[in-house]
Coordinates of C-alpha atoms and ligand atoms in Angstrom, one line a residue:
X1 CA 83.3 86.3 115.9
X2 CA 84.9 83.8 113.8
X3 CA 88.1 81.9 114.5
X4 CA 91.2 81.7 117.0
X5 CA 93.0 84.5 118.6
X6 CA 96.3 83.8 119.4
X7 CA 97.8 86.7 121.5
X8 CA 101.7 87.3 120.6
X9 CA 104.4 89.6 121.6
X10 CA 105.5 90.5 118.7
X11 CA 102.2 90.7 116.0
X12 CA 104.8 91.4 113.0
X13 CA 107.1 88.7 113.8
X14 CA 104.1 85.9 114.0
X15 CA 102.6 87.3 110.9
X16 CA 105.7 86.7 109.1
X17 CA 105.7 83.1 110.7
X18 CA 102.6 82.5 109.6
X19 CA 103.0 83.5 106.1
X20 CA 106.3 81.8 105.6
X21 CA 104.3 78.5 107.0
X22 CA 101.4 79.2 104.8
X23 CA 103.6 79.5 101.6
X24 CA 105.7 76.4 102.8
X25 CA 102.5 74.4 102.6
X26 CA 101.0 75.9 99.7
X27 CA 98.9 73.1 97.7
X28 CA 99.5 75.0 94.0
X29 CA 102.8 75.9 93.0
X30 CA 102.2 79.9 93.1
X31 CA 100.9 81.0 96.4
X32 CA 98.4 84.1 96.6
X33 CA 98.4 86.8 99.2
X34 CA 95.8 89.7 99.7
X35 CA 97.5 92.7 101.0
X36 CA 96.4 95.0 103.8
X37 CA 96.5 98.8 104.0
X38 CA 97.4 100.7 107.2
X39 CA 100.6 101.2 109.4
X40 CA 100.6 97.5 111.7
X41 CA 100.4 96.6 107.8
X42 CA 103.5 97.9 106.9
X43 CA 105.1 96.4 110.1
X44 CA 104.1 93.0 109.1
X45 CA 105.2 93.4 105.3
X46 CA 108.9 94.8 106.8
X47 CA 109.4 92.0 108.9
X48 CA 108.2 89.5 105.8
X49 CA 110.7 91.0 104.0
X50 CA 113.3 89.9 106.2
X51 CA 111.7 86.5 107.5
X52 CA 111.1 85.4 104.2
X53 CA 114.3 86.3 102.0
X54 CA 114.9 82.7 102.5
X55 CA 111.4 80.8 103.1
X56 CA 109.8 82.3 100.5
X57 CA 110.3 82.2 96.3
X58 CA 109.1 85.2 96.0
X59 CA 108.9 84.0 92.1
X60 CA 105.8 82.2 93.1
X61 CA 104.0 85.1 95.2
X62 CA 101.1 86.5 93.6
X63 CA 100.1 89.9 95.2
X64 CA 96.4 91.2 95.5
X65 CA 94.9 94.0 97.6
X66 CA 92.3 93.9 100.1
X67 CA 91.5 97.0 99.7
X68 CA 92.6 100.5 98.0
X69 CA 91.9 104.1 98.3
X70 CA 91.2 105.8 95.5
X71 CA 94.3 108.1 95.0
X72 CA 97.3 107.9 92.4
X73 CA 99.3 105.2 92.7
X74 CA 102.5 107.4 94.3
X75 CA 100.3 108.9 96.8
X76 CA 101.3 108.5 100.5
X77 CA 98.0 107.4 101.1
X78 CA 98.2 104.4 98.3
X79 CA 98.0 101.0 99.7
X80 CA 100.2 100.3 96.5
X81 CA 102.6 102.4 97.5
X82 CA 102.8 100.9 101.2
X83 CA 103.4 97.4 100.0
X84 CA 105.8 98.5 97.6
X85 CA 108.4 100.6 100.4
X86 CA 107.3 97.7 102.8
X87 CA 108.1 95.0 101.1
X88 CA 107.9 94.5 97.2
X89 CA 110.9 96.9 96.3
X90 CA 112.7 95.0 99.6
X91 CA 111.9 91.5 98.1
X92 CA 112.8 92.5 94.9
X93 CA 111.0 89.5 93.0
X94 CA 107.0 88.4 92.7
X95 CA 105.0 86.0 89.9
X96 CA 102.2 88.6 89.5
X97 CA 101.0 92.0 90.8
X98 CA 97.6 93.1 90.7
X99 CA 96.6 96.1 91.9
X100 CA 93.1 97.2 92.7
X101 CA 92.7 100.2 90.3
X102 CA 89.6 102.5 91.1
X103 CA 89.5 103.6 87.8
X104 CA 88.9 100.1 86.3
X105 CA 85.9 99.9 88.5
X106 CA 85.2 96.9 91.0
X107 CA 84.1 94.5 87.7
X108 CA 87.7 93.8 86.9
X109 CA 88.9 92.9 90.2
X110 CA 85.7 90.9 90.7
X111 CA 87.0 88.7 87.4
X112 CA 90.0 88.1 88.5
X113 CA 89.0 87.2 92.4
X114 CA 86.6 85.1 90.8
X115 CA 89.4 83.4 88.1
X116 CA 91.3 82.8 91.3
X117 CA 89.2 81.2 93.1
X118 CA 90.6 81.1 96.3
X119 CA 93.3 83.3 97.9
X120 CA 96.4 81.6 100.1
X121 CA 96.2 84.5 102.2
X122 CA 94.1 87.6 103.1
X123 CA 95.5 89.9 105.3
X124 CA 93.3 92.4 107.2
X125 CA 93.8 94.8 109.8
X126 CA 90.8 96.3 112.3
X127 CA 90.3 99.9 112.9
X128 CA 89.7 101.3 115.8
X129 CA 85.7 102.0 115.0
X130 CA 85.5 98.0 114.0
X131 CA 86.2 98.2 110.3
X132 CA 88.5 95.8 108.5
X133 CA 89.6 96.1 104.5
X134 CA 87.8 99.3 103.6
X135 CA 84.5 97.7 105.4
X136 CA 83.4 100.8 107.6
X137 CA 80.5 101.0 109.9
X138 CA 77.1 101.9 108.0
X139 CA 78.9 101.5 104.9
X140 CA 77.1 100.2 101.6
X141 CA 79.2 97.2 101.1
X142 CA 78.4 95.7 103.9
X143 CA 74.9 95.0 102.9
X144 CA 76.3 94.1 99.1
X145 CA 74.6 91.2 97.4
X146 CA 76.7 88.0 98.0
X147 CA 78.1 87.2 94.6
X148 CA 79.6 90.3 94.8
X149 CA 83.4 89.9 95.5
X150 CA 84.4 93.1 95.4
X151 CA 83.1 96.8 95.7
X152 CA 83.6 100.5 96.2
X153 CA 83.1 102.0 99.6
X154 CA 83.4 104.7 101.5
X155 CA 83.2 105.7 105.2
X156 CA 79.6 107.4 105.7
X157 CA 81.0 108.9 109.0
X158 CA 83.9 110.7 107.6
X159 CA 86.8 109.1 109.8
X160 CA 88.7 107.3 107.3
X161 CA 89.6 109.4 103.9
X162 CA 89.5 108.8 100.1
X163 CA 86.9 106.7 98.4
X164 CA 87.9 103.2 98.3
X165 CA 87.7 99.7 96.6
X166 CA 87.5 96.8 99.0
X167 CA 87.1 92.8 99.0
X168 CA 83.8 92.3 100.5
X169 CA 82.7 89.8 103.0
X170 CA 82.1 87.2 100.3
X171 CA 85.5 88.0 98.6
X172 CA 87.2 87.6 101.9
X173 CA 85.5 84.0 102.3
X174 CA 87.7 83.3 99.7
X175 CA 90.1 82.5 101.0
X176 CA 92.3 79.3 102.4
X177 CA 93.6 81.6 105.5
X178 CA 92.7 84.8 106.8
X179 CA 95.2 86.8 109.3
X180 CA 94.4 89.8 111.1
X181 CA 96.9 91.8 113.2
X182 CA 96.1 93.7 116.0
X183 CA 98.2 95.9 118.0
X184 CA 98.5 98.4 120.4
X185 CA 95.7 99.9 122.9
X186 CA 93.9 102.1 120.8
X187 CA 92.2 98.8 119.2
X188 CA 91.3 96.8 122.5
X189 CA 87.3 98.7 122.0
X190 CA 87.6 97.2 118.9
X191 CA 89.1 93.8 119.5
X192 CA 86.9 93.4 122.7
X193 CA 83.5 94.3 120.6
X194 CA 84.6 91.6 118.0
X195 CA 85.4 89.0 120.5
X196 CA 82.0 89.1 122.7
X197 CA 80.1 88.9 119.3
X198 CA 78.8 93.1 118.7
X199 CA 78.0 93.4 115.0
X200 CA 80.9 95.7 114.1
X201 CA 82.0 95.0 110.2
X202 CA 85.6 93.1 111.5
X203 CA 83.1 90.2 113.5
X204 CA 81.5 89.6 109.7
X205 CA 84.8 88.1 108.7
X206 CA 84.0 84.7 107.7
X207 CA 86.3 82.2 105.8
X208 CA 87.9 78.3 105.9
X209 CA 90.4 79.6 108.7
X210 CA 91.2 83.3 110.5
X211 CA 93.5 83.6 112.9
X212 CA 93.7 87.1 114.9
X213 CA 97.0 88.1 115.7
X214 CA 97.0 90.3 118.8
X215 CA 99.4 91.7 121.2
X216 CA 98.9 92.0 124.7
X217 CA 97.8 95.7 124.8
X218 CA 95.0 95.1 122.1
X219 CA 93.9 91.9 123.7
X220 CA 90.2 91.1 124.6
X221 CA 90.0 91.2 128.5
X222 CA 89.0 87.0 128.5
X223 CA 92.5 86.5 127.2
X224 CA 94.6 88.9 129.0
X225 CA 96.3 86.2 131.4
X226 CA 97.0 83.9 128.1
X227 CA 100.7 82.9 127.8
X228 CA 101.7 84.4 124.3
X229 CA 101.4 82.1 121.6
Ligands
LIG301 C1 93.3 100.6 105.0 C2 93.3 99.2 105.7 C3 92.6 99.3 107.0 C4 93.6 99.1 108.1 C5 93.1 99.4 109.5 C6 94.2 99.4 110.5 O1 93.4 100.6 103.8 O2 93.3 101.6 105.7 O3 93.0 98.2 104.9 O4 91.6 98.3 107.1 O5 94.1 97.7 108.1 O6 92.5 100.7 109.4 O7 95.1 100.3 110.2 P1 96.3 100.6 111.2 O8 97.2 99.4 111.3 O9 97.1 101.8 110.6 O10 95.7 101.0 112.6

């Protein structure tokens, strides 16, 4: 695996530390973030709200996705839609959204990944069968070519729903910082296959700095006697 874990009590409250930190040392004057899907997501992004109403000009914040499924953009399922009740509509304020749209195919999103250059921030989360972003066992896009920044996907084993568009492993490189959270028991198979090095999608993450952010319950075994951090 690549990177530090740093187990936490509280995996919202030290994402939202992180971020704030992040943003406060920001080399450009707009600061780039890469949203995740799923519900320890929408954790993270509540507590941001509140942590950073004062660290953060959210005038500067450019949002991208990590990943999408491809449903309308009101669905519950919509990773939009989660970062908008989680945090956007809470914030109130951001220097650019952009969305990953299924329907403009994975070209677009490459171009502007690409125009970017390099993300602030990408946030990720791990499932419990080792995927991270919409990066599923067996998938395709694990094996994509790697210029390709970003592509669609879908779970071959039928676990996780809705065809998707993700960030690949080369698009997730790009980037400054990488956080993952991790909480709760159901992901300590998961967490403890990344951290002894089995090839599950999440122990591909690869970029200038990751940082897993795991609680005490989702901790790999080696780290269980750590003081938090
Ligand atoms: C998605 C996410 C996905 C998520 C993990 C963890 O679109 O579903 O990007 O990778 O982060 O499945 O989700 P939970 O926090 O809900 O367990």
């Amino acid at each position: 695996m690549n990177g530090e874990v740093v187990v936490v009590d509280d995996v919202a409250r030290a994402f939202a530390d992180r971020v704030t930190g992040a943003f406060a040392a920001r080399p450009d004057e707009d600061f780039s973030i890469a949203l995740s899907g799923g519900e320890t997501a929408r954790r993270c992004y509540e507590q941001l709200a509140v942590a950073g109403a004062e660290a953060i000009n959210w005038w500067h914040v450019d949002f991208y996705w990590g990943d999408e499924r491809c449903v309308a953009a009101d669905d519950a399922a919509s990773n939009l839609r989660l970062a908008r009740e989680a945090l956007l509509e809470r914030v109130g304020a951001a220097h650019a959204l952009y969305p990953m749209r299924c329907d403009e195919g994975p070209e677009r999103y490459q171009l502007l990944v690409g125009q970017l250059g390099r993300f602030d921030i990408v946030h990720l989360g791990l499932g419990p069968d080792g995927h991270t972003a919409s990066l599923f066992p067996g998938s395709p896009a694990l094996e994509s070519d790697p210029g390709l920044l970003v592509a669609r996907n879908e779970d071959p084993a039928g676990n996780n729903p809705h065809p998707r568009m993700t960030l690949t492993f080369s698009g997730i490189a790009r980037s400054r910082l990488v956080l993952v959270t991790v909480e709760g028991a159901a992901k300590q198979t998961a967490m403890q296959a990344v951290y002894d090095g089995v090839d599950v999608p999440a122990a591909r993450i690869s970029s200038e700095r990751v940082v897993w952010l795991v609680d005490r319950e989702a901790a790999p075994r080696q780290l269980r006697g750590r003081p938090p951090g």
